[in-house]
XYZ file of C-alpha atoms in Angstrom:
744
model
C -43.012 4.494 16.171
C -39.338 4.801 17.079
C -40.019 3.661 20.566
C -41.790 0.776 19.601
C -39.069 -0.302 17.165
C -36.450 0.019 19.787
C -38.602 -2.088 22.364
C -39.012 -4.622 19.581
C -35.241 -4.589 18.777
C -34.675 -6.280 22.288
C -37.686 -7.960 22.983
C -36.595 -11.155 21.336
C -34.295 -12.192 24.140
C -30.714 -13.227 24.083
C -31.080 -13.830 20.329
C -32.147 -10.342 19.544
C -29.480 -8.484 21.754
C -26.873 -10.860 20.183
C -27.920 -9.699 16.708
C -27.702 -6.056 17.991
C -24.142 -6.579 19.429
C -23.014 -8.172 16.104
C -23.988 -5.515 14.099
C -22.418 -3.015 16.508
C -19.279 -5.173 16.583
C -19.157 -5.139 12.872
C -19.831 -1.354 12.424
C -16.946 -0.703 15.180
C -14.316 -2.563 13.487
C -15.188 -1.385 10.020
C -15.255 2.449 11.395
C -12.088 1.865 13.078
C -10.191 0.437 9.958
C -11.729 3.096 7.665
C -10.840 5.773 9.921
C -7.235 4.760 10.289
C -6.959 4.299 6.517
C -8.367 8.297 6.146
C -5.945 9.254 8.912
C -3.001 7.568 6.946
C -4.005 9.576 3.898
C -4.079 12.797 5.625
C -0.958 12.009 7.516
C 1.038 11.570 3.890
C -0.135 15.258 3.281
C 0.951 16.393 6.777
C 4.401 14.822 6.124
C 5.076 16.453 3.044
C 3.920 19.842 4.307
C 6.646 19.519 6.986
C 9.253 19.309 4.427
C 8.376 21.676 1.996
C 10.992 23.857 3.531
C 13.698 21.743 1.999
C 12.483 23.153 -1.523
C 13.894 26.615 -0.596
C 16.852 26.517 -2.973
C 14.879 25.495 -5.979
C 15.793 27.753 -8.898
C 12.309 28.314 -9.995
C 11.212 30.291 -6.877
C 11.059 33.937 -6.669
C 12.559 35.848 -3.756
C 10.952 39.347 -2.804
C 11.187 39.677 0.962
C 13.197 42.699 2.247
C 15.350 40.849 4.401
C 19.204 39.739 4.729
C 19.628 37.227 2.053
C 20.609 33.587 3.142
C 23.034 31.508 1.164
C 21.518 28.116 0.737
C 22.921 25.069 -0.796
C 20.947 21.436 -0.833
C 23.678 18.637 -0.842
C 21.153 15.967 -1.098
C 21.002 12.935 -1.830
C 23.508 11.633 0.976
C 23.011 8.009 2.499
C 23.948 5.973 5.588
C 23.250 2.245 5.596
C 20.617 2.647 2.809
C 18.714 5.311 4.355
C 18.717 9.105 2.697
C 20.116 12.007 4.420
C 18.697 15.455 3.757
C 21.741 17.959 3.985
C 21.277 21.618 3.903
C 24.161 24.138 4.307
C 23.359 27.845 4.973
C 25.133 30.881 5.665
C 23.644 34.170 7.156
C 24.567 37.437 5.414
C 22.983 39.457 8.339
C 20.776 39.332 11.461
C 17.227 39.459 9.491
C 18.175 36.196 7.242
C 15.468 33.632 7.355
C 15.308 30.634 9.648
C 14.183 27.440 8.560
C 11.426 25.754 10.597
C 12.479 23.384 13.571
C 15.481 25.706 14.333
C 15.536 28.636 16.985
C 18.413 30.232 15.177
C 20.826 29.770 12.114
C 23.684 27.685 12.843
C 26.984 29.633 12.909
C 30.237 28.600 10.718
C 31.462 25.254 12.094
C 28.168 24.240 13.761
C 25.316 22.023 12.604
C 21.868 21.114 13.793
C 20.584 17.486 13.257
C 17.141 15.674 13.304
C 16.862 13.611 16.757
C 17.361 10.346 14.658
C 20.349 11.447 12.879
C 21.932 13.070 16.070
C 21.401 9.537 17.696
C 23.287 7.816 14.980
C 26.009 10.285 15.157
C 26.555 9.847 19.025
C 26.143 5.988 18.577
C 28.283 4.975 15.419
C 32.072 5.352 15.288
C 32.963 8.843 13.885
C 34.850 7.516 10.737
C 31.723 5.817 9.647
C 29.207 8.947 9.789
C 30.335 11.883 11.922
C 33.512 12.832 10.202
C 31.266 13.701 6.977
C 30.299 16.932 8.915
C 32.944 19.257 10.072
C 32.088 20.986 12.970
C 30.270 20.298 16.130
C 26.619 19.435 17.084
C 24.983 22.414 18.359
C 21.200 20.971 18.746
C 18.356 19.177 17.244
C 15.956 19.938 14.674
C 12.551 20.251 15.790
C 9.528 18.115 14.808
C 7.777 20.997 12.552
C 11.013 20.316 10.024
C 10.734 16.590 9.812
C 8.422 14.265 7.881
C 8.838 11.334 10.439
C 10.364 10.703 13.654
C 12.897 8.609 11.899
C 14.151 11.475 9.025
C 17.594 12.138 9.029
C 18.121 15.743 8.325
C 21.241 18.032 9.118
C 21.579 22.061 8.499
C 25.169 22.972 8.838
C 26.442 26.350 8.993
C 29.213 27.770 6.779
C 31.056 30.895 5.985
C 29.199 32.810 3.442
C 32.265 33.621 1.183
C 33.200 29.901 1.229
C 29.645 28.770 0.553
C 29.119 31.088 -2.006
C 31.738 29.462 -4.178
C 30.225 26.058 -3.592
C 28.490 24.431 -6.560
C 24.626 24.727 -6.301
C 24.592 27.515 -3.718
C 22.086 30.349 -4.123
C 20.734 33.319 -2.266
C 17.339 33.231 -0.939
C 15.283 35.589 1.181
C 12.317 33.230 2.005
C 11.723 29.933 3.116
C 9.673 27.533 1.007
C 6.072 26.945 2.054
C 5.086 25.389 -1.366
C 6.428 23.370 -4.036
C 8.004 24.890 -6.959
C 5.844 25.237 -10.207
C 8.223 22.900 -12.052
C 8.979 20.444 -9.462
C 6.238 17.904 -9.743
C 7.030 16.154 -6.572
C 10.523 15.031 -7.383
C 12.461 18.001 -5.869
C 14.778 17.789 -2.882
C 12.932 17.415 0.131
C 9.713 17.112 -1.601
C 8.822 14.117 0.467
C 6.623 11.168 -0.448
C 4.707 11.293 -3.680
C 1.559 12.088 -1.757
C -0.663 11.642 -5.125
C 0.609 8.350 -5.643
C 0.241 7.321 -2.040
C -3.183 8.815 -1.918
C -4.251 6.784 -5.043
C -3.001 3.460 -3.266
C -4.285 4.464 0.057
C -7.676 5.096 -1.613
C -7.846 1.759 -3.175
C -6.984 0.243 0.209
C -9.789 2.086 1.653
C -12.175 0.701 -0.688
C -10.738 -2.914 -0.306
C -11.184 -2.522 3.385
C -14.772 -1.207 3.195
C -16.548 -3.354 0.872
C -16.084 -6.662 3.040
C -16.955 -4.502 6.413
C -19.840 -3.398 4.337
C -20.846 -7.015 3.673
C -20.156 -8.008 7.161
C -22.675 -5.207 8.325
C -25.121 -6.373 6.113
C -24.885 -9.980 7.118
C -25.122 -9.122 10.610
C -28.386 -6.803 9.931
C -29.785 -9.931 8.668
C -29.333 -12.157 11.211
C -32.807 -13.635 12.578
C -34.357 -12.092 9.207
C -36.629 -14.961 8.928
C -38.337 -14.427 12.533
C -38.292 -10.886 11.832
C -39.976 -11.125 8.235
C -42.619 -13.132 10.100
C -43.343 -10.517 12.682
C -43.257 -7.492 10.258
C -45.401 -9.520 7.725
C -47.830 -10.199 10.525
C -47.717 -6.287 11.468
C -48.541 -5.301 7.531
C -51.450 -7.896 7.688
C -52.989 -6.098 10.573
C -52.732 -2.632 9.190
C -49.108 -1.415 9.428
C -48.013 0.544 6.562
C -44.911 -0.237 4.261
C -43.511 3.255 5.476
C -44.127 2.103 9.077
C -42.387 -1.324 8.712
C -39.470 0.264 7.306
C -39.213 2.946 9.917
C -39.240 -0.148 12.429
C -36.376 -2.324 10.531
C -34.326 0.836 10.018
C -34.338 2.057 13.636
C -33.055 -1.525 14.805
C -30.186 -1.516 12.789
C -29.407 2.072 12.916
C -29.243 1.985 16.590
C -26.812 -0.912 16.656
C -24.662 0.852 13.769
C -24.560 4.294 15.737
C -23.373 2.495 18.834
C -20.690 0.595 16.612
C -19.861 3.940 15.080
C -18.888 5.498 18.406
C -17.089 2.514 19.470
C -15.183 2.572 16.081
C -14.084 6.140 16.759
C -12.709 4.865 20.179
C -10.942 2.006 18.366
C -9.383 4.452 16.025
C -8.075 6.338 18.814
C -6.732 2.962 20.494
C -5.251 2.191 17.042
C -3.527 5.360 16.171
C -0.222 4.910 17.983
C 0.051 1.479 15.932
C -0.672 2.946 12.748
C 1.625 5.648 13.074
C 4.467 2.616 13.251
C 3.167 1.261 9.959
C 5.697 2.228 7.286
C 2.972 3.007 4.525
C 5.708 5.586 2.767
C 8.630 3.555 4.210
C 8.961 5.713 7.444
C 6.818 5.993 10.517
C 4.170 8.923 10.923
C 4.260 11.379 13.838
C 0.938 10.151 15.911
C -0.354 13.938 15.862
C -0.382 13.761 11.827
C -3.006 10.932 12.011
C -5.976 13.244 12.177
C -9.322 13.298 10.398
C -10.979 16.175 9.027
C -14.250 17.501 9.889
C -15.927 16.512 6.600
C -14.488 13.004 7.009
C -15.625 12.735 10.916
C -19.384 13.952 9.688
C -19.386 11.699 6.477
C -18.391 8.553 8.754
C -20.874 9.428 11.745
C -23.700 10.269 9.470
C -22.965 7.733 6.684
C -22.457 4.365 8.689
C -25.994 4.507 10.452
C -27.509 5.645 7.294
C -25.616 2.605 5.373
C -26.906 0.268 7.992
C -30.625 1.589 7.622
C -30.437 1.069 3.792
C -29.071 -2.516 4.444
C -31.937 -3.062 6.670
C -34.563 -1.890 4.079
C -32.990 -4.074 1.316
C -32.897 -6.981 3.662
C -36.546 -6.957 4.299
C -37.935 -5.449 1.308
C -40.015 -8.570 0.640
C -42.214 -7.543 3.610
C -43.077 -4.091 2.292
C -43.783 -5.621 -1.206
C -45.885 -8.765 -0.340
C -46.520 -9.769 3.210
C -48.794 -12.483 2.235
C -46.051 -13.938 0.233
C -43.507 -13.816 3.208
C -46.234 -15.477 5.588
C -46.807 -18.299 2.759
C -42.926 -18.840 2.171
C -43.447 -17.619 -1.349
C -40.301 -18.201 -3.547
C -38.552 -14.761 -4.579
C -38.208 -13.787 -8.146
C -34.952 -15.488 -9.656
C -32.173 -13.042 -10.748
C -31.601 -12.090 -14.139
C -28.411 -12.089 -16.250
C -28.503 -8.312 -16.109
C -26.718 -8.616 -12.813
C -23.445 -9.305 -14.746
C -23.587 -5.617 -16.057
C -21.850 -3.798 -13.353
C -19.114 -6.292 -13.280
C -18.721 -6.102 -16.834
C -18.978 -2.466 -16.803
C -16.172 -2.183 -14.359
C -13.637 -4.509 -16.438
C -14.675 -2.454 -19.451
C -13.861 0.701 -17.714
C -10.199 -0.540 -16.746
C -9.721 -1.735 -20.377
C -10.829 1.584 -21.881
C -7.769 3.000 -20.155
C -5.278 0.880 -21.632
C -3.205 2.956 -23.670
C -5.049 6.026 -22.609
C -3.928 6.644 -19.247
C -4.937 10.008 -17.478
C -2.442 12.635 -17.200
C -3.129 13.901 -13.925
C -3.070 12.040 -10.687
C -6.676 13.044 -10.115
C -7.549 11.318 -13.187
C -5.853 8.273 -12.654
C -7.554 8.146 -9.236
C -10.974 8.562 -10.515
C -10.409 6.082 -13.434
C -8.576 3.197 -11.720
C -10.188 3.642 -8.084
C -13.746 3.746 -9.824
C -13.002 0.713 -12.074
C -11.834 -1.599 -8.943
C -14.954 -0.293 -6.785
C -17.239 -0.959 -9.489
C -15.779 -4.425 -10.095
C -16.141 -5.186 -6.296
C -19.849 -4.080 -6.604
C -20.354 -5.908 -9.515
C -19.151 -9.161 -7.995
C -21.675 -8.581 -5.171
C -24.379 -8.069 -7.575
C -23.541 -10.849 -9.970
C -22.827 -13.303 -7.137
C -26.565 -14.390 -6.844
C -26.891 -15.104 -10.616
C -23.647 -16.958 -10.868
C -24.781 -19.186 -7.843
C -28.207 -19.832 -9.505
C -26.490 -20.830 -12.587
C -23.824 -23.201 -11.173
C -26.801 -24.710 -8.897
C -28.963 -25.432 -12.004
C -26.011 -27.100 -13.827
C -25.133 -29.165 -10.845
C -28.900 -30.274 -10.396
C -29.299 -31.369 -14.103
C -26.371 -33.898 -13.481
C -26.788 -35.311 -9.822
C -29.231 -37.651 -8.183
C -27.927 -37.744 -4.889
C -30.573 -36.561 -2.129
C -28.278 -34.018 -0.255
C -26.999 -32.452 -3.303
C -30.507 -32.211 -4.709
C -31.931 -30.552 -1.760
C -29.084 -28.100 -1.558
C -28.946 -27.085 -5.308
C -32.571 -26.788 -5.698
C -32.633 -24.403 -2.515
C -29.842 -22.410 -3.863
C -31.640 -22.190 -7.323
C -34.926 -21.075 -5.603
C -33.088 -18.494 -3.545
C -29.306 -17.957 -4.781
C -29.229 -14.438 -3.187
C -29.432 -16.316 0.690
C -26.839 -18.921 -0.736
C -24.185 -16.313 -1.987
C -24.869 -14.062 0.963
C -22.985 -16.041 3.144
C -19.826 -16.133 1.063
C -19.892 -12.454 -0.467
C -17.323 -11.250 2.091
C -14.752 -13.996 1.320
C -15.376 -13.622 -2.389
C -14.563 -9.793 -2.171
C -11.419 -10.857 0.043
C -10.140 -13.117 -2.477
C -10.631 -10.544 -5.316
C -8.770 -7.729 -3.454
C -5.933 -10.506 -2.421
C -5.638 -11.456 -6.057
C -5.364 -7.870 -7.365
C -3.145 -6.783 -4.813
C -0.606 -9.622 -4.806
C -0.554 -9.768 -8.825
C -0.051 -5.680 -9.013
C 2.681 -5.807 -6.239
C 4.567 -8.898 -7.778
C 4.429 -7.642 -11.060
C 5.853 -4.304 -10.171
C 8.503 -6.118 -7.916
C 9.531 -8.390 -10.936
C 9.789 -5.411 -13.524
C 11.870 -3.053 -11.136
C 13.699 -5.652 -9.989
C 15.256 -6.342 -6.642
C 18.914 -5.776 -5.837
C 20.954 -8.882 -6.525
C 24.407 -10.020 -6.714
C 25.298 -8.814 -3.177
C 25.199 -5.231 -4.229
C 25.779 -4.063 -0.679
C 29.601 -4.789 -1.194
C 29.705 -2.229 -4.015
C 30.253 1.508 -3.561
C 30.870 4.297 -5.951
C 31.445 8.050 -6.054
C 30.126 9.906 -9.183
C 32.880 12.833 -9.568
C 30.380 15.417 -10.678
C 29.042 18.568 -8.931
C 25.335 18.626 -8.665
C 23.328 19.445 -11.764
C 26.281 18.692 -14.144
C 25.547 16.468 -17.131
C 27.574 14.521 -17.705
C 29.254 14.521 -14.505
C 32.699 16.418 -14.282
C 36.049 14.596 -14.356
C 38.533 15.345 -11.722
C 42.011 13.841 -10.396
C 42.168 11.587 -7.379
C 45.173 12.059 -4.944
C 47.032 9.062 -4.212
C 46.611 9.485 -0.374
C 42.974 9.244 -1.016
C 43.477 5.884 -2.674
C 45.840 4.753 -0.003
C 43.346 5.506 2.602
C 40.498 3.486 0.937
C 42.852 0.549 0.495
C 43.355 0.625 4.173
C 39.717 0.314 5.271
C 39.209 -2.964 7.051
C 37.047 -5.130 4.904
C 38.245 -3.518 1.651
C 38.313 -5.829 -1.486
C 38.823 -3.952 -4.690
C 38.877 -0.507 -6.337
C 38.671 0.634 -9.992
C 38.859 4.185 -11.468
C 36.581 4.898 -14.410
C 38.284 7.758 -16.422
C 36.630 10.336 -18.641
C 36.507 9.671 -22.518
C 36.893 12.910 -24.020
C 37.339 11.631 -27.705
C 33.990 9.245 -27.416
C 36.091 6.181 -27.641
C 33.523 3.207 -28.146
C 30.520 5.395 -28.239
C 27.664 4.475 -30.170
C 25.416 7.521 -30.876
C 22.679 5.403 -32.471
C 22.108 3.736 -29.360
C 19.385 5.563 -27.273
C 20.596 3.963 -23.972
C 24.096 5.100 -24.602
C 23.468 8.980 -23.950
C 27.207 9.609 -23.079
C 30.463 8.126 -24.107
C 31.385 5.015 -22.034
C 34.007 5.381 -19.328
C 37.581 4.024 -19.808
C 38.739 1.578 -17.213
C 42.220 0.114 -16.956
C 41.976 -3.844 -17.197
C 44.207 -4.134 -14.301
C 41.603 -1.960 -12.229
C 38.599 -3.807 -13.558
C 39.803 -7.081 -12.566
C 39.742 -5.985 -9.023
C 35.990 -5.666 -9.200
C 34.857 -8.245 -11.260
C 30.947 -7.621 -9.955
C 31.258 -4.855 -13.004
C 32.488 -7.289 -15.773
C 35.711 -8.201 -17.395
C 38.096 -7.053 -20.275
C 38.372 -9.116 -23.598
C 41.332 -11.341 -23.510
C 44.508 -9.357 -24.112
C 42.777 -5.914 -23.726
C 44.542 -3.111 -21.831
C 41.414 -0.599 -21.514
C 37.885 -1.316 -21.594
C 34.986 1.131 -22.521
C 32.365 0.573 -19.733
C 29.021 2.397 -19.810
C 28.103 4.158 -16.838
C 25.101 1.841 -16.307
C 27.853 -0.995 -15.900
C 28.924 0.398 -12.742
C 25.767 1.572 -11.627
C 23.460 -1.647 -12.425
C 21.390 -3.203 -9.715
C 22.530 -6.597 -10.900
C 25.868 -8.067 -11.248
C 27.675 -8.315 -14.474
C 30.488 -10.834 -13.885
C 29.933 -12.428 -17.295
C 29.749 -9.307 -19.224
C 32.691 -8.779 -21.712
C 33.076 -5.095 -22.376
C 34.527 -3.976 -25.612
C 38.083 -2.726 -25.762
C 39.000 1.008 -26.145
C 41.961 1.902 -28.662
C 44.057 3.498 -26.022
C 46.990 2.456 -24.034
C 46.669 1.711 -20.213
C 49.201 4.602 -19.494
C 47.254 7.150 -21.745
C 43.904 6.029 -20.284
C 45.371 6.422 -16.700
C 46.491 9.692 -17.119
C 42.963 11.020 -17.878
C 40.862 12.698 -15.167
C 38.871 10.337 -12.969
C 35.017 10.363 -13.635
C 33.946 7.636 -11.042
C 35.528 5.659 -8.287
C 34.287 2.250 -7.607
C 35.141 0.227 -4.341
C 33.979 -2.921 -3.541
C 33.965 -4.396 0.375
C 33.080 -7.489 2.416
C 29.484 -5.947 2.662
C 29.676 -5.012 6.279
C 28.253 -1.782 7.347
C 31.328 -0.375 9.047
C 33.392 -1.075 5.820
C 30.999 0.434 3.221
C 30.351 3.534 5.396
C 34.160 4.193 6.150
C 34.584 4.034 2.540
C 31.592 6.470 2.111
C 33.186 8.921 4.689
C 36.482 8.908 3.003
C 35.187 9.798 -0.276
C 32.484 12.352 1.075
C 35.576 14.152 2.955
C 37.525 14.104 -0.049
C 35.091 15.108 -2.583
C 32.412 17.377 -0.714
C 30.912 18.656 -3.926
C 30.032 15.020 -5.207
C 27.921 12.288 -4.136
C 29.277 9.126 -2.634
C 26.590 6.444 -3.057
C 26.520 2.683 -2.996
C 24.651 0.575 -5.901
C 22.027 0.010 -3.490
C 21.363 3.536 -2.917
C 20.345 4.054 -6.485
C 17.559 1.610 -5.617
C 17.005 2.447 -2.006
C 14.264 4.763 -2.716
C 12.377 2.412 -5.205
C 12.805 -0.497 -2.775
C 11.500 1.548 0.111
C 8.281 2.087 -2.026
C 7.866 -1.436 -3.055
C 8.316 -2.468 0.647
C 5.772 -0.044 1.811
C 3.223 -1.482 -0.840
C 3.926 -4.914 0.283
C 3.044 -3.566 3.761
C -0.133 -2.553 2.476
C -0.775 -5.722 0.884
C -0.104 -7.361 4.141
C -2.504 -5.267 5.921
C -5.075 -5.745 3.272
C -4.812 -9.566 3.529
C -4.809 -9.878 7.413
C -7.454 -7.474 7.594
C -9.991 -8.542 4.866
C -9.563 -12.281 5.463
C -10.641 -12.621 9.240
C -13.455 -10.184 8.423
C -14.735 -12.323 5.641
C -14.301 -15.388 7.731
C -16.622 -13.626 10.608
C -19.116 -12.744 7.803
C -19.058 -16.288 6.688
C -19.610 -17.737 10.227
C -22.375 -15.219 11.167
C -24.240 -15.964 8.037
C -24.238 -19.788 8.163
C -25.216 -19.529 11.717
C -27.967 -17.150 10.762
C -29.084 -19.362 8.006
C -29.403 -22.383 10.530
C -31.224 -20.200 12.742
C -33.787 -19.295 10.407
C -34.539 -22.809 9.111
C -34.958 -24.639 12.476
C -38.501 -25.277 11.715
C -37.997 -26.677 8.271
C -34.847 -28.886 9.338
C -36.825 -30.073 12.590
C -39.876 -31.303 10.376
C -37.184 -33.275 7.904
C -35.605 -34.886 10.862
C -39.054 -35.986 12.538
C -39.847 -37.391 9.138
C -36.847 -39.545 8.955
C -34.040 -37.526 7.276
C -30.700 -38.475 9.200
C -28.843 -35.558 10.814
C -25.746 -36.374 8.478
C -27.897 -35.657 5.454
C -29.018 -32.560 6.688
C -25.284 -31.439 7.581
C -24.088 -32.346 4.146
C -27.104 -30.093 2.576
C -25.772 -27.263 4.873
C -22.347 -27.804 3.990
C -23.132 -27.994 0.146
C -25.356 -24.767 0.171
C -22.290 -22.664 1.579
C -19.482 -24.736 -0.432
C -21.028 -24.523 -3.878
C -21.105 -20.569 -4.134
C -18.008 -20.367 -2.226
C -15.897 -22.305 -5.051
C -17.829 -21.257 -7.982
C -17.896 -17.538 -7.390
C -14.254 -17.528 -5.793
C -12.888 -18.906 -9.091
C -14.524 -16.074 -10.801
C -13.426 -13.529 -8.272
C -9.703 -14.729 -8.598
C -9.840 -14.687 -12.320
C -11.323 -11.173 -12.267
C -8.619 -10.018 -9.902
C -5.985 -11.239 -12.236
C -7.894 -9.644 -15.371
C -8.212 -6.280 -13.359
C -4.464 -6.354 -12.071
C -3.285 -6.983 -15.697
C -5.242 -4.299 -17.137
C -4.175 -1.600 -14.445
C -0.319 -2.672 -14.766
C -0.547 -2.363 -18.629
C -2.458 0.891 -18.426
C -0.573 2.658 -15.602
C 2.939 1.151 -15.908
C 3.078 -0.550 -19.285
C 3.845 -3.754 -17.397
C 2.665 -7.379 -18.566
C 0.965 -9.215 -15.572
C 3.497 -11.741 -13.941
C 1.887 -14.781 -12.294
C 2.250 -14.916 -8.496
C 4.433 -17.389 -6.916
C 3.439 -20.826 -5.273
C 2.932 -18.865 -2.025
C -0.027 -16.840 -3.343
C -1.683 -20.172 -4.445
C -0.964 -21.724 -1.250
C -2.483 -18.656 0.515
C -5.910 -18.776 -1.593
C -6.052 -22.679 -0.879
C -5.344 -22.111 3.097
C -8.141 -19.603 3.039
C -10.648 -21.770 1.227
C -9.596 -24.560 3.616
C -10.105 -22.355 6.432
C -13.649 -21.186 5.020
C -14.548 -24.973 4.719
C -13.499 -25.150 8.357
C -15.592 -22.540 9.378
C -18.658 -23.993 7.638
C -18.037 -27.390 9.338
C -17.535 -25.812 12.686
C -21.010 -24.739 12.413
C -22.783 -27.851 11.613
C -22.997 -29.191 15.089
C -25.342 -26.693 15.750
C -27.944 -28.416 13.509
C -28.256 -31.291 16.272
C -29.167 -28.672 19.060
C -31.677 -26.593 17.078
C -33.631 -29.332 15.271
C -35.032 -31.106 18.129
C -38.884 -31.789 18.468
C -39.559 -28.669 20.346
C -38.308 -26.609 16.995
C -41.059 -28.338 15.153
C -43.504 -27.508 17.654
C -42.551 -23.868 18.378
C -41.195 -22.692 14.876
């Protein structure tokens, strides 16, 4: 029976071969994209495992190895031009002190090892912008085993044991970490990307990519469906059993899908170097981290052909139920309103979790991913009923021949009408939800504004101190800062031991405000200004660290003289420059050398991790858009062409009876345009609703409407879809000639 099925699959000439090739191509594209997404999820975990060693100094770890202790001090975070550096100081106490991965030996005092990317920066950039922060000499490069990405900036510096022991944050260890400490929760130094959050996002992306591909495969499977239905119905009428027909139909599609699956794996291998360059997490992946697990390989190898077989079975189920009805072109049963249940159920699930967000990441993945997938499935299931309802409504209000023919056919067989636009409807839902979520997060978390790159600050507190310590600042350091080319202003923020201007009732005012002499504050107007006639201002710490400018803010005066405030220890140094990388990094280098136990950070650094994450999410949104829309367009084109091919004889008969070609073209155009527009509006509205509930539940954000660019993109996508439909209409003239009426 299988041999007969394979012979029938190619016995229809070029049309049958074209159908099989289309199914294989759809499967190849889908499998390649799916494997790439799965590999990216695996790569996030692999990248995190590479940097677990950086958690060696965490206080919650236990030490039990019988080796010479190793002094360990993590000086993270440090930055260069908006990129975070991982800096580790080590000092061996004996020959058996443990060695971190990526190193063949521990650096001696006065030596350091750097990652290839950081070593390149050290060699290429002027020393006063970067290299001067690291006393000693570059002894070698750190191997890939210790790096999350080829772009990672990591440095391990050798120190004298006695000197390092006196530094704040230093502790002795006897083992190198291979797992996160119990109380880390993914936020420890060097813990890497929040793999749980990234897995959630990539899982949603995988679902978003998979659904349009499944629709594309199903659409390709239905090519020449009418001809095959007639053939299978004839076989049923001469004695073939439903099981035999099912086997024949499944074998055809399974063969093409199996070939496409193999090609998809080859496509994945070709895409790996390209996927590795996509900064899903803000940095590139190592190509070798983009791997697949055995269960994933088996699931795809077996699942895609099985899905194609199921799609073929569903596409031709009328044959096995009523072969006589197929032969006589019986009208199929109309869809019922129960088809709305999955769509409403998916929306109800997301609504349920508003105010009830699961505590664990696995729980959140199950809640939100399931909700979005059920909604996408619900749109596909509800589409035919929505198409039928819209067609009946239009039929009751029109008298034009082309419109009546189109809507009557849609009302009689809405499944066929919706099938052509199902992929595009899903793409619009995914696009709407993705853009709405990313845009709202962007708006609420804020982008750096007011030219923050010109602002540099150093928080003069040893790591772990709350609030930061206060120290004295030598005058030569201030003079060196003022001598930097591009320097614009400098203000010293002094400690406030008496709590002047402190409001304990304000929950955002955790510590007493800093005291700044007004003549200093006038040099950095981006922070704000003093009241007229005031000598000293009480400026909260967030006034210096804000991601937005505060030029219009007038800070309250402090009841202290300028001389008395200037005599207090300094808690923060605030510097503004002309914004050039050279000026900013020279300032940072000076502060890093002068205060090696504190962190010299620019205002942009406080937002750099957040901005990098948002940039990665926007990258994912672009991937979804640029992938789903073309696939949906291909699905639409294949479906319209398939519909024309299946109805060659009816259209040819209409032409023979006098129907003009233009009338038939309007009929075909309306049959695709009506469900496209109606269900697209519902898909876009559903996307906004799902995004709003996800944002409210997960992040407590209210939905922010996308900008004009989104609506322009939607209109462009719909216009392109209408263009695809229009491009298929000239086929009517070629396939509806007199010979089609004779041979159909």
